[in-house]
CSV table of C-alpha atoms in Angstrom, one decimal:
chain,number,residue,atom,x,y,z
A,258,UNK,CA,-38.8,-23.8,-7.6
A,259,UNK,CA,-41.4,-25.3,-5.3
A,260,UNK,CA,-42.9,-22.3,-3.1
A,261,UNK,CA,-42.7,-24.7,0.5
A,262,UNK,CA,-39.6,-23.4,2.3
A,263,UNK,CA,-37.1,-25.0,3.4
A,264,UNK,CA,-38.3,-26.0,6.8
A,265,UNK,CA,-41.4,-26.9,5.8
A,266,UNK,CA,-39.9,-29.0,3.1
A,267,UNK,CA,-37.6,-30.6,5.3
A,268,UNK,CA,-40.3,-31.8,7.2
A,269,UNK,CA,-42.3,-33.2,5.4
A,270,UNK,CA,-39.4,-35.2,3.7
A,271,UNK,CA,-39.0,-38.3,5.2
A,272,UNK,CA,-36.5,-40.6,3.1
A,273,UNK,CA,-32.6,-39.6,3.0
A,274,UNK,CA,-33.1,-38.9,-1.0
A,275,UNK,CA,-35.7,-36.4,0.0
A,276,UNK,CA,-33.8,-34.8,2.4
A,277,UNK,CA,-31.1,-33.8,-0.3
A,278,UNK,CA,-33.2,-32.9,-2.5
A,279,UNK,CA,-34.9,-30.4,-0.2
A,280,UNK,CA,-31.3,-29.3,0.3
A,281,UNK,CA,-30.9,-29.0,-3.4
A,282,UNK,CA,-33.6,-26.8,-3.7
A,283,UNK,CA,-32.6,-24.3,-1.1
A,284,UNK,CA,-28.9,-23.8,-1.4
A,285,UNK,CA,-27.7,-21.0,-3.2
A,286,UNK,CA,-25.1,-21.8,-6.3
A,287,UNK,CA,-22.2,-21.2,-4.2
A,288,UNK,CA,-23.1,-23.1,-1.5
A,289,UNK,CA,-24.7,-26.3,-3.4
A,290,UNK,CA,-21.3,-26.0,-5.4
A,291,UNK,CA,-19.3,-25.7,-2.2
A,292,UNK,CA,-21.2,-29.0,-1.2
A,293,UNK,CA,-20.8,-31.5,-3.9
A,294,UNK,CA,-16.8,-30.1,-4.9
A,295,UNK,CA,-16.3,-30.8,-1.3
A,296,UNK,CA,-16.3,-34.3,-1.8
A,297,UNK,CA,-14.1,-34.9,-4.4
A,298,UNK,CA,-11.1,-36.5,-4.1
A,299,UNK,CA,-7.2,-34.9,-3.8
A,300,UNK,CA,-5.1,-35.1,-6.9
A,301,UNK,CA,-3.4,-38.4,-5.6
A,302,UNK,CA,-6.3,-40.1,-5.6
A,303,UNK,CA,-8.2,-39.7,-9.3
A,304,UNK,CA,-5.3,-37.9,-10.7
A,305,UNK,CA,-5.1,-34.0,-11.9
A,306,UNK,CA,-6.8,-34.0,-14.4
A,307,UNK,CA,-9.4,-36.0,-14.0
A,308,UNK,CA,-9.8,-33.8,-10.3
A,309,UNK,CA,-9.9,-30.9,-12.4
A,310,UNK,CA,-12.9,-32.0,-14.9
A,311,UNK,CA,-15.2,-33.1,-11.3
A,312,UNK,CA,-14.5,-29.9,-10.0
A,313,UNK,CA,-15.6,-27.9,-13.7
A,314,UNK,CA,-18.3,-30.1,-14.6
A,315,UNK,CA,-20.1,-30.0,-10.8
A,316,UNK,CA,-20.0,-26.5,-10.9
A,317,UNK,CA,-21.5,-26.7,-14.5
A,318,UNK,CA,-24.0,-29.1,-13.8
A,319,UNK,CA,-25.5,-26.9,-10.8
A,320,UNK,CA,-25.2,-23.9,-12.9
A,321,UNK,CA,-27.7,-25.1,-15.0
A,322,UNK,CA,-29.6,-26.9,-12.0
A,323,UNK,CA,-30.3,-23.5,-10.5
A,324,UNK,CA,-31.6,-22.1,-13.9
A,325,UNK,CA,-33.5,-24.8,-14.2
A,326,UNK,CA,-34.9,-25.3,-10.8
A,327,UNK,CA,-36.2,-20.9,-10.6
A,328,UNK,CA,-38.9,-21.8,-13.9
A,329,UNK,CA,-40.0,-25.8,-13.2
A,330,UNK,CA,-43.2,-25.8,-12.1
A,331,UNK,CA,-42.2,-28.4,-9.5
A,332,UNK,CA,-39.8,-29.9,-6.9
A,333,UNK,CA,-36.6,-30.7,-9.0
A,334,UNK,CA,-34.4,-33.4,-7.1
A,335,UNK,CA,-31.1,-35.5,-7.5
A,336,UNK,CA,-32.4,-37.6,-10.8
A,337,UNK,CA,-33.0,-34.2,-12.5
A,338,UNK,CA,-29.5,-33.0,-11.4
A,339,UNK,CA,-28.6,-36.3,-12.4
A,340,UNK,CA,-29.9,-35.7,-16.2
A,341,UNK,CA,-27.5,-32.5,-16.4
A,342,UNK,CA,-24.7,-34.3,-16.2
A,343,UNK,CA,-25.1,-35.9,-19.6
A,344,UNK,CA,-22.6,-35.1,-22.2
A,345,UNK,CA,-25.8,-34.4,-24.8
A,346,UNK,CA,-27.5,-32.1,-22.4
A,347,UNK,CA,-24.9,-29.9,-21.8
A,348,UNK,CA,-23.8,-29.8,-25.4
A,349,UNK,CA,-27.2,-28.4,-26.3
A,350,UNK,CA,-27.2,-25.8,-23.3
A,351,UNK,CA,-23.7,-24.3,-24.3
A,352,UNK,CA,-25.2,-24.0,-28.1
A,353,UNK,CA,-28.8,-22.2,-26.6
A,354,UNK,CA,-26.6,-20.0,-24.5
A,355,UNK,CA,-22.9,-19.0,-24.5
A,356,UNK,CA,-22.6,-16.7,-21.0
A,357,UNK,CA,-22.2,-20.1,-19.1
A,358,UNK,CA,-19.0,-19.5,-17.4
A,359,UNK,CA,-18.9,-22.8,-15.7
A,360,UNK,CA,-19.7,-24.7,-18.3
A,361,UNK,CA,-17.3,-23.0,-20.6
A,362,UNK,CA,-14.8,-24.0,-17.8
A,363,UNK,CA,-15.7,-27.5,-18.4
A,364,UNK,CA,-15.9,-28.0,-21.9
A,365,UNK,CA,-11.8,-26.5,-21.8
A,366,UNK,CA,-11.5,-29.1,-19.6
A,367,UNK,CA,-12.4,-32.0,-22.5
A,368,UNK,CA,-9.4,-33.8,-24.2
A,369,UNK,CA,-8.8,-31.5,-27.4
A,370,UNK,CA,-12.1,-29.8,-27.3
A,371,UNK,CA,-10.4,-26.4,-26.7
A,372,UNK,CA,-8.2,-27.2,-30.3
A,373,UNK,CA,-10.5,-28.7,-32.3
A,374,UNK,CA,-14.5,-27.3,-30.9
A,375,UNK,CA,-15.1,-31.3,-31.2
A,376,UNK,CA,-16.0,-33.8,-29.0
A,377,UNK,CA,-14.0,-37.2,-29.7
A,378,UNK,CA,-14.2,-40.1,-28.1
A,379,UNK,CA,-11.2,-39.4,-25.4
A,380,UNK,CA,-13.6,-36.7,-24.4
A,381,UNK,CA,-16.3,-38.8,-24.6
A,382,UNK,CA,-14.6,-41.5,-22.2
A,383,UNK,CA,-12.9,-38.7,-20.1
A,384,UNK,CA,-16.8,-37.4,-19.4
A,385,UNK,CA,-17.9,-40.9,-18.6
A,386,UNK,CA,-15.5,-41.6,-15.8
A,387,UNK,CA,-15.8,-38.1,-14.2
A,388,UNK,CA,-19.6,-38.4,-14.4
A,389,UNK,CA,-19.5,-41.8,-12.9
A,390,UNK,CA,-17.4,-40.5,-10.3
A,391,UNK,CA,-19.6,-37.4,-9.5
A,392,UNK,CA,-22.7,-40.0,-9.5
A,393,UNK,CA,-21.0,-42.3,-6.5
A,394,UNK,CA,-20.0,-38.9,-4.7
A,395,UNK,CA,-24.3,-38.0,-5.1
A,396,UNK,CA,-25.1,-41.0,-3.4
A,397,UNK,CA,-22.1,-40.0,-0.6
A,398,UNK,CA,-23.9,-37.1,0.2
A,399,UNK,CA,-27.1,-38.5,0.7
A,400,UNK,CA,-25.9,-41.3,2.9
A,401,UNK,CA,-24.3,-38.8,4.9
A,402,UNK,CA,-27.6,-37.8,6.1
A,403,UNK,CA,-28.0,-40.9,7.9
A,404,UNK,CA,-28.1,-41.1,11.1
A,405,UNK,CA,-25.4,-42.9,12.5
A,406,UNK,CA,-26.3,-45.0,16.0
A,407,UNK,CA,-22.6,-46.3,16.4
A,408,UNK,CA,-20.6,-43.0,16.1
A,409,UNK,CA,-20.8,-41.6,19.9
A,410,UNK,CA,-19.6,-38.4,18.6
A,411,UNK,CA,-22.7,-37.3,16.5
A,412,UNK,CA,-24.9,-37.1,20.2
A,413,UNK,CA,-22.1,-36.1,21.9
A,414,UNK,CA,-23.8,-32.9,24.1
A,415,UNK,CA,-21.7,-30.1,24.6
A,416,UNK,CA,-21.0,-30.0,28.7
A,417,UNK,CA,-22.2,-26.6,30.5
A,418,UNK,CA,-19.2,-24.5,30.0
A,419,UNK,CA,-17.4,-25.9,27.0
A,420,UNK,CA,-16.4,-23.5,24.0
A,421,UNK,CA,-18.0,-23.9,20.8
A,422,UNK,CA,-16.5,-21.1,19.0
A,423,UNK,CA,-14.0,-18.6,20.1
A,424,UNK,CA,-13.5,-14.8,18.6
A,425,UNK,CA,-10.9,-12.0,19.5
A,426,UNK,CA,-11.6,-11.4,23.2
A,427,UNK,CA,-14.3,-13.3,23.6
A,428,UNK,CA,-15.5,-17.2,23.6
A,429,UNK,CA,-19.2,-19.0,23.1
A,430,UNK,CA,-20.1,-21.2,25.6
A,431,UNK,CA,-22.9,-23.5,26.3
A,432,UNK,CA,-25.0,-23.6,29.5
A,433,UNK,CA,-27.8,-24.9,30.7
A,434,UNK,CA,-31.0,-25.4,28.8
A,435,UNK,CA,-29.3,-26.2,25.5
A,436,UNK,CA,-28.5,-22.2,25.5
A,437,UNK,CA,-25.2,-20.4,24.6
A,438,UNK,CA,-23.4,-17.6,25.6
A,439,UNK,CA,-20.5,-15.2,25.1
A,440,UNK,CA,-17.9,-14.5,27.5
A,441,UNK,CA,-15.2,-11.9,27.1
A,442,UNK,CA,-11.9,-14.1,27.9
A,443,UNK,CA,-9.8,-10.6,28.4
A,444,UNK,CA,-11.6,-9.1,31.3
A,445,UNK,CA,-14.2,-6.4,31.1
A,446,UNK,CA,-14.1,-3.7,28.3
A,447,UNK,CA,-13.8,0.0,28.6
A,448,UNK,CA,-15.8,2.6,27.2
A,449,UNK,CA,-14.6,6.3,27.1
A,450,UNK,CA,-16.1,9.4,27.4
A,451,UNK,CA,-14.3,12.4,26.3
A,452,UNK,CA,-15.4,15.6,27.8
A,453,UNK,CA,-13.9,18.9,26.8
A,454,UNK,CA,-15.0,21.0,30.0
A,455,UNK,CA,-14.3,24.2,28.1
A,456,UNK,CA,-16.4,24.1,25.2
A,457,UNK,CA,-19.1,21.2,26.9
A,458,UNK,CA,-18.3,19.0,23.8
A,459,UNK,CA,-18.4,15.2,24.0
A,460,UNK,CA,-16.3,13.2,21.5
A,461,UNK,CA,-18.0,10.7,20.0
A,462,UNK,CA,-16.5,8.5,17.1
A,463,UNK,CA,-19.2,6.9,13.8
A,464,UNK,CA,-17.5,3.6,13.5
A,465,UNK,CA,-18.0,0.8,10.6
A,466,UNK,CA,-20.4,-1.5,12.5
A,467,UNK,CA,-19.6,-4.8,9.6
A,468,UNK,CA,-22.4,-7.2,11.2
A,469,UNK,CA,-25.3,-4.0,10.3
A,470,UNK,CA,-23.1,-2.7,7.4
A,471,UNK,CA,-23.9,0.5,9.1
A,472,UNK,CA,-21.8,3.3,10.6
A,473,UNK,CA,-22.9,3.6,14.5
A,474,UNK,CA,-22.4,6.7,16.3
A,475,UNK,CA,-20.8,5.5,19.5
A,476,UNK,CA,-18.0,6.8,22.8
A,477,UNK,CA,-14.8,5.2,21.9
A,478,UNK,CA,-14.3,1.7,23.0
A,479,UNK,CA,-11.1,-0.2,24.1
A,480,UNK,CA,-10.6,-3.8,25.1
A,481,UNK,CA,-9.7,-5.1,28.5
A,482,UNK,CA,-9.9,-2.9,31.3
A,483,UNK,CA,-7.9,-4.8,34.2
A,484,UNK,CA,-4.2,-5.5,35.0
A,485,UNK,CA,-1.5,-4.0,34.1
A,486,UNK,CA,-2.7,-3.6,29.8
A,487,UNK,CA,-5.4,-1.7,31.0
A,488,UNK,CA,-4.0,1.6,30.7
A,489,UNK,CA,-2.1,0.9,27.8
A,490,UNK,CA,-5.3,-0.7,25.7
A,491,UNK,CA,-7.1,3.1,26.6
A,492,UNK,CA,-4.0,4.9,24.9
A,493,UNK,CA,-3.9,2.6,22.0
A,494,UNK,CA,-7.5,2.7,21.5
A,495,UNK,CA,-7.7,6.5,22.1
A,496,UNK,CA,-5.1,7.0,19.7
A,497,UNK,CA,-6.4,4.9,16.9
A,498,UNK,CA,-10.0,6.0,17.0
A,499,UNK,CA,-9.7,9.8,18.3
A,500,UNK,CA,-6.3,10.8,16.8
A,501,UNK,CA,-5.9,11.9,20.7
A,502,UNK,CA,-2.7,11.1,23.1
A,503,UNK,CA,-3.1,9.6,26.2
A,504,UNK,CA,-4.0,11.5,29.4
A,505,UNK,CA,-5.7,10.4,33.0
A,506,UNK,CA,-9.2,8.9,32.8
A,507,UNK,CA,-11.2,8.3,36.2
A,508,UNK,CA,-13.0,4.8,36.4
A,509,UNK,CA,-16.8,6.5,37.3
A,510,UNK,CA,-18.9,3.5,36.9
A,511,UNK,CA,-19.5,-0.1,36.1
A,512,UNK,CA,-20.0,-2.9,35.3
A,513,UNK,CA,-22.4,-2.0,32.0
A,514,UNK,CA,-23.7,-5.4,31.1
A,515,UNK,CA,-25.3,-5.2,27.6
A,516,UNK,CA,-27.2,-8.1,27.9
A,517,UNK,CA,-26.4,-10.6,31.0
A,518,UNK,CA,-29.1,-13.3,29.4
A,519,UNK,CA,-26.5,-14.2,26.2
A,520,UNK,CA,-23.0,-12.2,27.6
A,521,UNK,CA,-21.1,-13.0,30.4
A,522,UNK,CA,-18.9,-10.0,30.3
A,523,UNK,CA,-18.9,-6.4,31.5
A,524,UNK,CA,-17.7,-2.6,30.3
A,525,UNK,CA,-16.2,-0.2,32.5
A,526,UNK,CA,-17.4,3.7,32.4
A,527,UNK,CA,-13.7,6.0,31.9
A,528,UNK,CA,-14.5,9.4,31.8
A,529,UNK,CA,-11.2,12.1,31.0
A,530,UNK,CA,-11.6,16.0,31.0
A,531,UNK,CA,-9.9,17.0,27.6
A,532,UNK,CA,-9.0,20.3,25.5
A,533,UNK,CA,-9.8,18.9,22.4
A,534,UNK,CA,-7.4,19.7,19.8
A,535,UNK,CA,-8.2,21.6,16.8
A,536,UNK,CA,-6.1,18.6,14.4
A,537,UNK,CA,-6.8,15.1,15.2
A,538,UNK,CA,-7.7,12.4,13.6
A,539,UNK,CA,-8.1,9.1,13.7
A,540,UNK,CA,-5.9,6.2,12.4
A,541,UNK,CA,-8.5,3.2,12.3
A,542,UNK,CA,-10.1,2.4,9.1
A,543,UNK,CA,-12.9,1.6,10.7
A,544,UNK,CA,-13.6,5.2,12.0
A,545,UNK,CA,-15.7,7.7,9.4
A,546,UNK,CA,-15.8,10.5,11.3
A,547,UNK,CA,-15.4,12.0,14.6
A,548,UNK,CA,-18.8,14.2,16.4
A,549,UNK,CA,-18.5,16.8,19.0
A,550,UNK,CA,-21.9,16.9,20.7
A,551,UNK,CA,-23.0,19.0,23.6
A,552,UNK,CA,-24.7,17.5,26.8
A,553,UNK,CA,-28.0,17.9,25.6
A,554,UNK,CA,-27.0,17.2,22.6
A,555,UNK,CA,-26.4,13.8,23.3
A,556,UNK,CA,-29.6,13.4,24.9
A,557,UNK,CA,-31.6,14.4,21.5
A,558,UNK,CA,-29.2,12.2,19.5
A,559,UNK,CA,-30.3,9.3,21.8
A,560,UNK,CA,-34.1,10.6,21.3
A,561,UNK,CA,-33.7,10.9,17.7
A,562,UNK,CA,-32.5,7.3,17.5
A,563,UNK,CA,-29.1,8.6,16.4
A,564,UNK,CA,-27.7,6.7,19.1
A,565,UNK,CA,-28.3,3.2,19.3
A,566,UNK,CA,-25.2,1.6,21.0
A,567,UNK,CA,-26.3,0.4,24.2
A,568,UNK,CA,-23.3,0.7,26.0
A,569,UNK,CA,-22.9,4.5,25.3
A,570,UNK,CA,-26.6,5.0,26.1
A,571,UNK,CA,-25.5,3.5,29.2
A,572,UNK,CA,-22.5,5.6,29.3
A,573,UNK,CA,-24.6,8.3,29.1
A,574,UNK,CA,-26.6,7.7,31.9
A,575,UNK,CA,-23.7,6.6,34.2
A,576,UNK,CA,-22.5,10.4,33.3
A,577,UNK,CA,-25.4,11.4,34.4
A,578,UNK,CA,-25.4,10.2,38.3
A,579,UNK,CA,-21.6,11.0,38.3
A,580,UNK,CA,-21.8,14.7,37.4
A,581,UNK,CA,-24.8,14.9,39.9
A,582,UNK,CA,-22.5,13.1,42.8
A,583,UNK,CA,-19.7,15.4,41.7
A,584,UNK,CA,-21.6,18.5,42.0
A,585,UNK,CA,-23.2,18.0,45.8
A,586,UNK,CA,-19.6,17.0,46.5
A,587,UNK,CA,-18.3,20.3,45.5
A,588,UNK,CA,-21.3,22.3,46.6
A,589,UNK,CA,-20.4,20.6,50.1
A,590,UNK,CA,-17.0,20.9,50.1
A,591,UNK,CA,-17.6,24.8,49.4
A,592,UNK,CA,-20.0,25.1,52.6
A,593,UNK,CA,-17.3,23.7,54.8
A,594,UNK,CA,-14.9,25.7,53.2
A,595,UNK,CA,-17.1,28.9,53.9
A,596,UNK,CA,-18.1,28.0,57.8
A,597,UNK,CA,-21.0,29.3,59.7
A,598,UNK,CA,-22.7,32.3,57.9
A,599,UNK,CA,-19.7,32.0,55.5
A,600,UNK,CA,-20.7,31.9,51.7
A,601,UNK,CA,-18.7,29.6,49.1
A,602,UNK,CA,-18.1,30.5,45.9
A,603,UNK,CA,-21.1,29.7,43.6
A,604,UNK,CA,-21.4,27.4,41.1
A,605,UNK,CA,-22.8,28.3,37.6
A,606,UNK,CA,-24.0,25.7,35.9
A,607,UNK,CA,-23.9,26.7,31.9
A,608,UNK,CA,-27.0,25.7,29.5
A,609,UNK,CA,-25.6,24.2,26.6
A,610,UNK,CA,-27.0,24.2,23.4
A,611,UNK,CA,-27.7,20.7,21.4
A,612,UNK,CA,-26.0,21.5,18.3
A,613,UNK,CA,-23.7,18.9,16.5
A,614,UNK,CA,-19.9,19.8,15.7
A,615,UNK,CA,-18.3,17.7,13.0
A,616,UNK,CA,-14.2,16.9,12.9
């Protein structure tokens, strides 16, 4: 396989033939399958069976082209994929070696091969017409690469503010620069800290993160945070991921923006005072585990790296300036209450350890 990759490759290839054969030399099996079986025909138009021998004998003819191209000691192209496609060839590779499930595939494909372990000449002219076939389909591909001047739609530039690709909750945009950028289409999302005042515990959920593979210790999340679904998407989403029934948040803080370069969307700081429940647990899949975590706690997990959600680092902080705001407010509202020379009732503030509580 030829050590360039493929960007390099690409750019020094200048011809269409080139092109695709720096494509065949990068794609993985799947997708180089994926690429040529794309092109063949429905059943009305070369028939069922004959469909069903393109589709086995491309996917034979780039198993053997990837086996082939990981040892050669140079750039393999289309006229060596070409090669594999005779009947001869792959006769001797499925002699040399017998765990060749696509070609297997094929050869059951052959008129009366499967009976009879021979290859007669219906097979010989059913191979013929399907290689012919996959031949004209080759040179398809590579014309595809051209650049067409008369089709408007291949330059076609997105406008500034036209979606590209949409998701649950959010769209991709373009804007200026030839940039793109996410928007959440639902309003801004809530994040959730659940504080049992009694104990100091926070609640704190290690959820399936599937674009790290990784489980991420995070504060629950829920989606949109405005209108009249706001308060039931926090019960739902409390419910699923805490095992915990609904009860009065306060709004302390936002808009969090995670990043306001590539998202064009906000999260909302919810904060609850809870006596967590001895049994609850959570209903989504998605959720390994729930953490009690004191105060400073949280602020070690964060130090240690445990935490790496932005938001809930965020969350964190936001907690933070509110719990200083609440205090003065109380310590105020206790001097008024206590007048001139009056003393209010002081307020202890209680050192809590860092330790970790698992569910």
């Amino acid at each position: 396989m030829s050590s360039l990759n493929p960007e390099v490759l690409l750019l020094k290839s200048t011809g269409l033939t080139e092109r695709f054969n720096a494509a065949m030399n990068h794609l993985t099996l799947e997708s180089l399958t994926a690429l040529i079986q794309s092109k063949i025909g429905p059943v009305s138009e070369i028939g069922k069976l004959y469909r069903s021998g393109a589709l086995a004998l491309a996917a034979a003819a780039v198993e053997l082209f990837v086996e082939k191209r990981q040892t050669a000691a140079e750039v393999l192209g289309l006229n060596a994929f070409k090669d594999l496609l005779r009947l001869d060839v792959l006769m001797d590779a499925i002699h040399q070696d017998g765990e060749r499930p696509a070609l297997h595939a094929y050869f059951d494909v052959l008129p009366r091969y499967q009976k009879s372990g021979v290859v007669n000449d219906d097979a010989r002219e059913f191979h013929e017409f399907v290689t012919e076939y996959l031949r004209g389909l080759l040179e398809e591909l590579i014309q595809d690469l051209k650049f067409n001047h008369a089709d408007s739609g291949v330059h076609k530039l997105a406008k500034v503010g036209e979606v590209i690709a949409e998701g649950p909750g959010f769209e991709v945009k373009t804007s200026k620069g030839y940039s793109n950028y996410i928007e959440y289409t639902e309003g801004n999302q809530a994040i959730m800290i659940i504080h049992d005042v009694r104990e100091n515990h926070f609640l704190l959920v290690e959820r399936y993160n599937p674009i790290e593979g990784v489980y991420t210790l995070e504060f629950p999340r829920a989606g949109s945070s405005a209108g009249p679904v706001a308060e039931s998407n926090l019960a739902v989403a409390m419910r699923d991921l805490t095992g915990l029934s609904i009860r009065p948040m306060e709004k302390i803080g936002g808009p969090l923006k995670p990043d306001s370069h590539i998202i064009k969307g906000a999260c909302d700081v919810y904060y609850g005072n809870f006596t967590l429940e001895e049994n609850h647990t959570p209903t989504d899949k998605s959720v390994r585990s729930l953490k009690r975590i004191t105060k400073d706690g949280l602020y070690q997990a964060a130090y240690d790296g445990r935490i790496g959600c932005a938001l809930t680092l965020s969350a964190i902080s936001m907690y933070q300036a509110f719990d200083s705001v609440r205090k003065k407010r109380v310590a105020n509202s206790q001097r008024v209450r206590g007048g001139k020379g009056g003393k209010g009732d002081a307020e202890v503030e209680v050192e809590a350890d860092d330790e970790v509580v698992e569910e």
